[in-house]
């Protein structure tokens, strides 16, 4: 189970890759993703969808993350299968249902590609650029930073309780829910302790002294970004014209 | 009774955590698995009770391949205590904490009662029977973790970094528990980088570095090797160090009393 | 007149809101500028509370009954904010994981400075000087999860040093490290003192790592200070020595031998000292 979860998670979680796209300004990356997202929302026929998929796949291969994006796609296909089924049962035509299902996959992919090419660090800069209040930005940073650590804690706890004879898949539905108590209690206790330590560390490093903290680096568009913006936008407008 | 045959383990993220491990652990011995952080000690230990299965090679426990038995049936005979006590304590009282594993593994109510009493008394927890585990000190929590595992009477006890966060007095108490348990016939495997703590136990020592077993044998033989110490980020126990630096040929002392006697004797006073 | 001491406890007592008993009882203590002080004692004796009352987490974050005064570099802790104290005294906690907030080490180093609204130029200078001071230039753009335990602890230290505190407080900084990494870390801390002159207060269970470099060893037991002296003096002559503090094996051996009328000229805390001393006494020649 852990292996499967890990495999799928790789389709959503950023890891450092050295590529042209990764070096772009995060705002440009956001722009490109939004453009794909909008097109995926607007187009209706299968050929247009196919063109969008080709675009996404091209972008993924330039950014050397194609293998990861395929994982996301497979994961999304699983759900789109369900969507397809429901639509057909609801009495829509097969072609129409297929369009809806594939559009869902395109939307998921255009979102996921943004997270695959943008590091959490860059994401933070984007949030600040949008003038999101510091407390919210910091909440986001902490969440992304500590989710993997909390997951590791959870895995440790599961292992510890399994070694004490806990079998999660044993018994009727009610006992199965009860089986989670020995995992949830230590997890909550650990995270309460952790958040106490975090709060102390934040206080002792002056968190919240000024409303708008300064930031080490500033987002700056370089020549590649300045070229990428008109290039992508013109393709986007072309796409818009064709789909309408 | 525990045997590793050409075991390799590759983690899901593609990192090879164990490389060509061959190892055999004999019954009723005290074994120390030592090495710096992140060399695969814990990964190796988790192969013994089946939490992890080798990517290639085999682990045989009591003659059975771990790939073919469940974690639960292995855990009945192999108890494992994790490094962080807070990762396992969950019950409302010390009593229920001890009963958790016992209820999972034991059906006979008379045996259960006896084992429960034994665990409470052996680990000096009787006075806390109805206390919440969260209210105990670090040392008491660690003892409770060990008690809650030993309650179901496993033949093998694996302790993962038992000394982290423990003070000297708690460590000495633990030393006594460990050697008593061993005298009662338990096989003990301790994962640690605290050689000073392990030294008085005179364990069979397994040294790991970068996923491989570098050397196995007696601590005295292994840690006279400066090169190996450097590779493994460990520090030589002070009594062994003293004996080596003074060029004393006889067996180095296990504790301070022995050392004092030996020095007096050698000095002829 | 210039004060010699930088941290001063005057009749200080503290009881947590949730507890019935005082955890620290009538503490009187002075720590001098540029001293390296070890604080030792059994678990639950009040070490952490003492450290937290230097940087104002007590009483400003953890409330309770507070008696007496704590003065840190001429500031009365009770009268000023935690953030004023943060510029005087930096605190490195036990678990580095929980004090690295940002996704890259250089961003984390300036976390405190960003919060104070420091200018970009100053922050950039500060990052460079601290990275080179701790010799961790290669970690600048790494993410915390790419670091080893030892590197994480150094990164946490870097984040504190960026605020240029005069006092550095370390709460069991090596308890999660393996021995050689722990020695490396302690050496770095000792170098800091030589290079930039800092007052350092450290809680450390492995006394053998620090007794050699410390000026003072303070032992706390049941909320009271029972020893405060040169570490060698304390380890060899104190009558109040409690085993919980983790007395190095070699010092215990020394005490045993001294009891049986071995006459040593020097006080001994390391194996090297012991060997030298025994050679001098023509032991085992």
PDB file of C-alpha atoms in Angstrom, chain A residues 28-242:
ATOM      1  CA  UNK A  28       5.223  32.710 -15.960  1.00  0.00           C
ATOM      2  CA  UNK A  29       4.721  29.074 -14.993  1.00  0.00           C
ATOM      3  CA  UNK A  30       1.442  30.021 -13.350  1.00  0.00           C
ATOM      4  CA  UNK A  31       0.384  31.912 -16.476  1.00  0.00           C
ATOM      5  CA  UNK A  32       1.077  28.913 -18.707  1.00  0.00           C
ATOM      6  CA  UNK A  33      -0.853  26.583 -16.422  1.00  0.00           C
ATOM      7  CA  UNK A  34      -3.806  28.938 -16.250  1.00  0.00           C
ATOM      8  CA  UNK A  35      -3.834  29.137 -20.037  1.00  0.00           C
ATOM      9  CA  UNK A  36      -3.941  25.366 -20.356  1.00  0.00           C
ATOM     10  CA  UNK A  37      -6.585  25.207 -17.652  1.00  0.00           C
ATOM     11  CA  UNK A  38      -8.801  27.768 -19.392  1.00  0.00           C
ATOM     12  CA  UNK A  39      -8.496  26.042 -22.758  1.00  0.00           C
ATOM     13  CA  UNK A  40      -9.371  22.706 -21.172  1.00  0.00           C
ATOM     14  CA  UNK A  41     -12.471  24.259 -19.627  1.00  0.00           C
ATOM     15  CA  UNK A  42     -13.613  25.876 -22.844  1.00  0.00           C
ATOM     16  CA  UNK A  43     -12.978  23.347 -25.613  1.00  0.00           C
ATOM     17  CA  UNK A  44     -15.651  20.838 -26.394  1.00  0.00           C
ATOM     18  CA  UNK A  45     -14.746  18.498 -29.218  1.00  0.00           C
ATOM     19  CA  UNK A  46     -12.386  15.558 -29.089  1.00  0.00           C
ATOM     20  CA  UNK A  47      -9.891  16.890 -31.643  1.00  0.00           C
ATOM     21  CA  UNK A  48      -9.389  20.102 -29.666  1.00  0.00           C
ATOM     22  CA  UNK A  49      -8.924  18.059 -26.488  1.00  0.00           C
ATOM     23  CA  UNK A  50      -6.347  15.941 -28.286  1.00  0.00           C
ATOM     24  CA  UNK A  51      -4.445  19.099 -29.276  1.00  0.00           C
ATOM     25  CA  UNK A  52      -4.445  20.262 -25.647  1.00  0.00           C
ATOM     26  CA  UNK A  53      -3.085  16.899 -24.536  1.00  0.00           C
ATOM     27  CA  UNK A  54      -0.315  17.160 -27.128  1.00  0.00           C
ATOM     28  CA  UNK A  55       0.490  20.621 -25.761  1.00  0.00           C
ATOM     29  CA  UNK A  56       0.612  19.407 -22.183  1.00  0.00           C
ATOM     30  CA  UNK A  57       2.755  16.420 -23.127  1.00  0.00           C
ATOM     31  CA  UNK A  58       5.132  18.663 -25.093  1.00  0.00           C
ATOM     32  CA  UNK A  59       5.484  21.005 -22.131  1.00  0.00           C
ATOM     33  CA  UNK A  60       6.042  18.044 -19.791  1.00  0.00           C
ATOM     34  CA  UNK A  61       8.754  16.608 -22.010  1.00  0.00           C
ATOM     35  CA  UNK A  62      10.594  19.936 -22.281  1.00  0.00           C
ATOM     36  CA  UNK A  63      10.499  20.137 -18.493  1.00  0.00           C
ATOM     37  CA  UNK A  64      11.649  16.493 -18.201  1.00  0.00           C
ATOM     38  CA  UNK A  65       8.715  15.473 -16.015  1.00  0.00           C
ATOM     39  CA  UNK A  66       6.744  13.420 -18.543  1.00  0.00           C
ATOM     40  CA  UNK A  67       7.062  10.163 -16.614  1.00  0.00           C
ATOM     41  CA  UNK A  68       5.651  11.825 -13.531  1.00  0.00           C
ATOM     42  CA  UNK A  69       2.837  13.517 -15.405  1.00  0.00           C
ATOM     43  CA  UNK A  70       1.834  10.136 -16.801  1.00  0.00           C
ATOM     44  CA  UNK A  71       1.289   8.946 -13.235  1.00  0.00           C
ATOM     45  CA  UNK A  72      -1.053  11.877 -12.639  1.00  0.00           C
ATOM     46  CA  UNK A  73      -2.809  11.069 -15.898  1.00  0.00           C
ATOM     47  CA  UNK A  74      -3.341   7.442 -14.972  1.00  0.00           C
ATOM     48  CA  UNK A  75      -4.634   8.516 -11.578  1.00  0.00           C
ATOM     49  CA  UNK A  76      -7.030  11.022 -13.210  1.00  0.00           C
ATOM     50  CA  UNK A  77      -8.112   8.412 -15.783  1.00  0.00           C
ATOM     51  CA  UNK A  78      -9.280   6.235 -12.899  1.00  0.00           C
ATOM     52  CA  UNK A  79     -11.696   8.943 -11.805  1.00  0.00           C
ATOM     53  CA  UNK A  80     -12.616   9.916 -15.359  1.00  0.00           C
ATOM     54  CA  UNK A  81     -13.678   6.303 -15.878  1.00  0.00           C
ATOM     55  CA  UNK A  82     -16.190   6.775 -13.091  1.00  0.00           C
ATOM     56  CA  UNK A  83     -17.341  10.080 -14.601  1.00  0.00           C
ATOM     57  CA  UNK A  84     -17.751   8.379 -17.959  1.00  0.00           C
ATOM     58  CA  UNK A  85     -19.816   5.607 -16.397  1.00  0.00           C
ATOM     59  CA  UNK A  86     -22.111   7.968 -14.510  1.00  0.00           C
ATOM     60  CA  UNK A  87     -22.708  10.090 -17.588  1.00  0.00           C
ATOM     61  CA  UNK A  88     -23.590   7.094 -19.715  1.00  0.00           C
ATOM     62  CA  UNK A  89     -25.937   5.761 -17.045  1.00  0.00           C
ATOM     63  CA  UNK A  90     -27.510   9.223 -16.836  1.00  0.00           C
ATOM     64  CA  UNK A  91     -28.414   8.847 -20.494  1.00  0.00           C
ATOM     65  CA  UNK A  92     -25.902  11.081 -22.282  1.00  0.00           C
ATOM     66  CA  UNK A  93     -24.351   9.971 -25.535  1.00  0.00           C
ATOM     67  CA  UNK A  94     -21.051   8.099 -25.432  1.00  0.00           C
ATOM     68  CA  UNK A  95     -19.140  10.829 -27.299  1.00  0.00           C
ATOM     69  CA  UNK A  96     -20.434  13.543 -24.990  1.00  0.00           C
ATOM     70  CA  UNK A  97     -19.583  11.506 -21.883  1.00  0.00           C
ATOM     71  CA  UNK A  98     -16.110  10.818 -23.232  1.00  0.00           C
ATOM     72  CA  UNK A  99     -15.583  14.540 -23.790  1.00  0.00           C
ATOM     73  CA  UNK A 100     -16.569  15.322 -20.211  1.00  0.00           C
ATOM     74  CA  UNK A 101     -14.311  12.574 -18.873  1.00  0.00           C
ATOM     75  CA  UNK A 102     -11.287  13.594 -20.938  1.00  0.00           C
ATOM     76  CA  UNK A 103     -11.808  17.248 -20.137  1.00  0.00           C
ATOM     77  CA  UNK A 104     -11.541  16.302 -16.469  1.00  0.00           C
ATOM     78  CA  UNK A 105      -8.189  14.620 -17.158  1.00  0.00           C
ATOM     79  CA  UNK A 106      -6.945  17.695 -19.042  1.00  0.00           C
ATOM     80  CA  UNK A 107      -7.925  19.974 -16.169  1.00  0.00           C
ATOM     81  CA  UNK A 108      -6.179  17.779 -13.604  1.00  0.00           C
ATOM     82  CA  UNK A 109      -3.056  17.605 -15.765  1.00  0.00           C
ATOM     83  CA  UNK A 110      -2.848  21.343 -16.325  1.00  0.00           C
ATOM     84  CA  UNK A 111      -3.045  21.907 -12.576  1.00  0.00           C
ATOM     85  CA  UNK A 112      -0.626  19.157 -11.687  1.00  0.00           C
ATOM     86  CA  UNK A 113       1.942  20.350 -14.226  1.00  0.00           C
ATOM     87  CA  UNK A 114       2.124  23.659 -12.352  1.00  0.00           C
ATOM     88  CA  UNK A 115       2.940  21.884  -9.082  1.00  0.00           C
ATOM     89  CA  UNK A 116       5.460  19.639 -10.816  1.00  0.00           C
ATOM     90  CA  UNK A 117       7.474  22.551 -12.241  1.00  0.00           C
ATOM     91  CA  UNK A 118       7.121  25.025  -9.371  1.00  0.00           C
ATOM     92  CA  UNK A 119       9.030  24.504  -6.130  1.00  0.00           C
ATOM     93  CA  UNK A 120       7.250  25.324  -2.855  1.00  0.00           C
ATOM     94  CA  UNK A 121       9.789  28.111  -2.443  1.00  0.00           C
ATOM     95  CA  UNK A 122       8.706  29.710  -5.733  1.00  0.00           C
ATOM     96  CA  UNK A 123       5.083  29.154  -4.848  1.00  0.00           C
ATOM     97  CA  UNK A 124       5.628  31.179  -1.711  1.00  0.00           C
ATOM     98  CA  UNK A 125       7.042  34.043  -3.778  1.00  0.00           C
ATOM     99  CA  UNK A 126       4.001  33.935  -6.055  1.00  0.00           C
ATOM    100  CA  UNK A 127       1.648  34.085  -3.062  1.00  0.00           C
ATOM    101  CA  UNK A 128       3.541  37.090  -1.732  1.00  0.00           C
ATOM    102  CA  UNK A 129       3.395  38.717  -5.172  1.00  0.00           C
ATOM    103  CA  UNK A 130      -0.386  38.431  -5.020  1.00  0.00           C
ATOM    104  CA  UNK A 131      -0.172  40.300  -1.684  1.00  0.00           C
ATOM    105  CA  UNK A 132      -1.627  37.445   0.314  1.00  0.00           C
ATOM    106  CA  UNK A 133      -1.220  38.309   4.040  1.00  0.00           C
ATOM    107  CA  UNK A 134       1.977  37.020   5.640  1.00  0.00           C
ATOM    108  CA  UNK A 135       0.149  34.787   8.140  1.00  0.00           C
ATOM    109  CA  UNK A 136      -1.577  32.904   5.333  1.00  0.00           C
ATOM    110  CA  UNK A 137       1.605  32.554   3.302  1.00  0.00           C
ATOM    111  CA  UNK A 138       3.427  31.228   6.356  1.00  0.00           C
ATOM    112  CA  UNK A 139       0.582  28.815   7.105  1.00  0.00           C
ATOM    113  CA  UNK A 140       0.927  27.505   3.564  1.00  0.00           C
ATOM    114  CA  UNK A 141       4.727  27.208   3.867  1.00  0.00           C
ATOM    115  CA  UNK A 142       4.497  25.315   7.146  1.00  0.00           C
ATOM    116  CA  UNK A 143       1.824  22.987   5.830  1.00  0.00           C
ATOM    117  CA  UNK A 144       3.842  22.010   2.764  1.00  0.00           C
ATOM    118  CA  UNK A 145       7.055  21.737   4.773  1.00  0.00           C
ATOM    119  CA  UNK A 146       5.584  19.507   7.492  1.00  0.00           C
ATOM    120  CA  UNK A 147       3.086  17.297   5.676  1.00  0.00           C
ATOM    121  CA  UNK A 148       5.807  14.851   4.566  1.00  0.00           C
ATOM    122  CA  UNK A 149       7.243  14.808   8.098  1.00  0.00           C
ATOM    123  CA  UNK A 150       3.844  14.056   9.606  1.00  0.00           C
ATOM    124  CA  UNK A 151       3.373  11.283   7.035  1.00  0.00           C
ATOM    125  CA  UNK A 152       6.668   9.762   8.139  1.00  0.00           C
ATOM    126  CA  UNK A 153       5.481   9.931  11.751  1.00  0.00           C
ATOM    127  CA  UNK A 154       2.294   8.134  10.753  1.00  0.00           C
ATOM    128  CA  UNK A 155       4.254   5.368   9.004  1.00  0.00           C
ATOM    129  CA  UNK A 156       6.456   4.906  12.083  1.00  0.00           C
ATOM    130  CA  UNK A 157       3.399   4.660  14.316  1.00  0.00           C
ATOM    131  CA  UNK A 158       1.722   2.139  12.025  1.00  0.00           C
ATOM    132  CA  UNK A 159       4.891   0.019  12.098  1.00  0.00           C
ATOM    133  CA  UNK A 160       5.144   0.280  15.888  1.00  0.00           C
ATOM    134  CA  UNK A 161       1.545  -0.828  16.421  1.00  0.00           C
ATOM    135  CA  UNK A 162       1.764  -3.568  13.803  1.00  0.00           C
ATOM    136  CA  UNK A 163       4.696  -4.932  15.796  1.00  0.00           C
ATOM    137  CA  UNK A 164       2.370  -5.057  18.792  1.00  0.00           C
ATOM    138  CA  UNK A 165      -0.111  -7.199  16.925  1.00  0.00           C
ATOM    139  CA  UNK A 166      -2.414  -4.556  15.469  1.00  0.00           C
ATOM    140  CA  UNK A 167      -4.023  -5.756  12.250  1.00  0.00           C
ATOM    141  CA  UNK A 168      -5.805  -2.920  10.482  1.00  0.00           C
ATOM    142  CA  UNK A 169      -7.772  -5.115   8.103  1.00  0.00           C
ATOM    143  CA  UNK A 170      -9.222  -7.353  10.793  1.00  0.00           C
ATOM    144  CA  UNK A 171     -12.818  -7.546  11.983  1.00  0.00           C
ATOM    145  CA  UNK A 172     -16.163  -6.009  11.034  1.00  0.00           C
ATOM    146  CA  UNK A 173     -16.473  -2.360   9.893  1.00  0.00           C
ATOM    147  CA  UNK A 174     -16.863  -1.055  13.449  1.00  0.00           C
ATOM    148  CA  UNK A 175     -13.785  -2.855  14.812  1.00  0.00           C
ATOM    149  CA  UNK A 176     -11.908  -1.661  11.759  1.00  0.00           C
ATOM    150  CA  UNK A 177     -12.596   1.929  12.724  1.00  0.00           C
ATOM    151  CA  UNK A 178     -11.579   1.135  16.295  1.00  0.00           C
ATOM    152  CA  UNK A 179      -8.343  -0.318  14.933  1.00  0.00           C
ATOM    153  CA  UNK A 180      -7.267   3.201  14.007  1.00  0.00           C
ATOM    154  CA  UNK A 181      -7.354   4.489  17.595  1.00  0.00           C
ATOM    155  CA  UNK A 182      -3.828   3.194  18.452  1.00  0.00           C
ATOM    156  CA  UNK A 183      -2.560   5.047  15.381  1.00  0.00           C
ATOM    157  CA  UNK A 184      -4.495   8.290  15.659  1.00  0.00           C
ATOM    158  CA  UNK A 185      -3.833   8.932  19.354  1.00  0.00           C
ATOM    159  CA  UNK A 186      -0.008   8.846  19.123  1.00  0.00           C
ATOM    160  CA  UNK A 187      -0.134  10.824  15.882  1.00  0.00           C
ATOM    161  CA  UNK A 188      -2.157  13.606  17.487  1.00  0.00           C
ATOM    162  CA  UNK A 189       0.015  13.610  20.610  1.00  0.00           C
ATOM    163  CA  UNK A 190       3.170  13.843  18.483  1.00  0.00           C
ATOM    164  CA  UNK A 191       1.873  16.659  16.353  1.00  0.00           C
ATOM    165  CA  UNK A 192       0.673  18.625  19.369  1.00  0.00           C
ATOM    166  CA  UNK A 193       4.190  18.345  20.817  1.00  0.00           C
ATOM    167  CA  UNK A 194       5.664  19.328  17.470  1.00  0.00           C
ATOM    168  CA  UNK A 195       3.429  22.366  17.084  1.00  0.00           C
ATOM    169  CA  UNK A 196       4.430  23.516  20.574  1.00  0.00           C
ATOM    170  CA  UNK A 197       8.089  23.312  19.574  1.00  0.00           C
ATOM    171  CA  UNK A 198       7.390  25.133  16.319  1.00  0.00           C
ATOM    172  CA  UNK A 199       5.626  27.928  18.165  1.00  0.00           C
ATOM    173  CA  UNK A 200       8.590  28.383  20.516  1.00  0.00           C
ATOM    174  CA  UNK A 201      11.018  28.463  17.602  1.00  0.00           C
ATOM    175  CA  UNK A 202       8.848  31.007  15.746  1.00  0.00           C
ATOM    176  CA  UNK A 203       8.618  33.276  18.782  1.00  0.00           C
ATOM    177  CA  UNK A 204      12.342  33.171  19.384  1.00  0.00           C
ATOM    178  CA  UNK A 205      12.941  34.177  15.771  1.00  0.00           C
ATOM    179  CA  UNK A 206      10.735  37.237  15.909  1.00  0.00           C
ATOM    180  CA  UNK A 207       7.819  35.941  13.873  1.00  0.00           C
ATOM    181  CA  UNK A 208       5.136  38.596  13.469  1.00  0.00           C
ATOM    182  CA  UNK A 209       7.193  41.606  14.546  1.00  0.00           C
ATOM    183  CA  UNK A 210       6.564  43.513  11.332  1.00  0.00           C
ATOM    184  CA  UNK A 211       3.322  43.111   9.380  1.00  0.00           C
ATOM    185  CA  UNK A 212       5.069  42.779   6.055  1.00  0.00           C
ATOM    186  CA  UNK A 213       8.405  40.980   6.375  1.00  0.00           C
ATOM    187  CA  UNK A 214      11.146  41.608   3.843  1.00  0.00           C
ATOM    188  CA  UNK A 215      12.150  38.701   1.607  1.00  0.00           C
ATOM    189  CA  UNK A 216      15.670  37.632   0.676  1.00  0.00           C
ATOM    190  CA  UNK A 217      15.115  37.613  -3.073  1.00  0.00           C
ATOM    191  CA  UNK A 218      12.837  39.542  -5.396  1.00  0.00           C
ATOM    192  CA  UNK A 219      11.022  38.009  -8.332  1.00  0.00           C
ATOM    193  CA  UNK A 220      12.535  39.342 -11.524  1.00  0.00           C
ATOM    194  CA  UNK A 221      11.667  38.557 -15.120  1.00  0.00           C
ATOM    195  CA  UNK A 222      14.737  37.697 -17.162  1.00  0.00           C
ATOM    196  CA  UNK A 223      15.026  37.560 -20.934  1.00  0.00           C
ATOM    197  CA  UNK A 224      13.666  34.006 -21.195  1.00  0.00           C
ATOM    198  CA  UNK A 225      10.592  34.951 -19.205  1.00  0.00           C
ATOM    199  CA  UNK A 226      10.047  38.028 -21.338  1.00  0.00           C
ATOM    200  CA  UNK A 227      10.134  35.861 -24.456  1.00  0.00           C
ATOM    201  CA  UNK A 228       8.012  33.079 -22.976  1.00  0.00           C
ATOM    202  CA  UNK A 229       5.098  35.326 -22.011  1.00  0.00           C
ATOM    203  CA  UNK A 230       4.195  36.627 -25.521  1.00  0.00           C
ATOM    204  CA  UNK A 231       4.977  33.239 -27.063  1.00  0.00           C
ATOM    205  CA  UNK A 232       2.597  31.281 -24.803  1.00  0.00           C
ATOM    206  CA  UNK A 233      -0.039  33.970 -24.816  1.00  0.00           C
ATOM    207  CA  UNK A 234      -0.222  34.060 -28.612  1.00  0.00           C
ATOM    208  CA  UNK A 235      -0.655  30.281 -28.748  1.00  0.00           C
ATOM    209  CA  UNK A 236      -3.330  30.618 -26.058  1.00  0.00           C
ATOM    210  CA  UNK A 237      -5.237  33.284 -28.033  1.00  0.00           C
ATOM    211  CA  UNK A 238      -4.986  31.198 -31.189  1.00  0.00           C
ATOM    212  CA  UNK A 239      -6.404  28.277 -29.221  1.00  0.00           C
ATOM    213  CA  UNK A 240      -9.234  30.437 -27.904  1.00  0.00           C
ATOM    214  CA  UNK A 241     -10.152  31.605 -31.382  1.00  0.00           C
ATOM    215  CA  UNK A 242     -10.247  28.049 -32.725  1.00  0.00           C
TER     216      UNK A 242
END
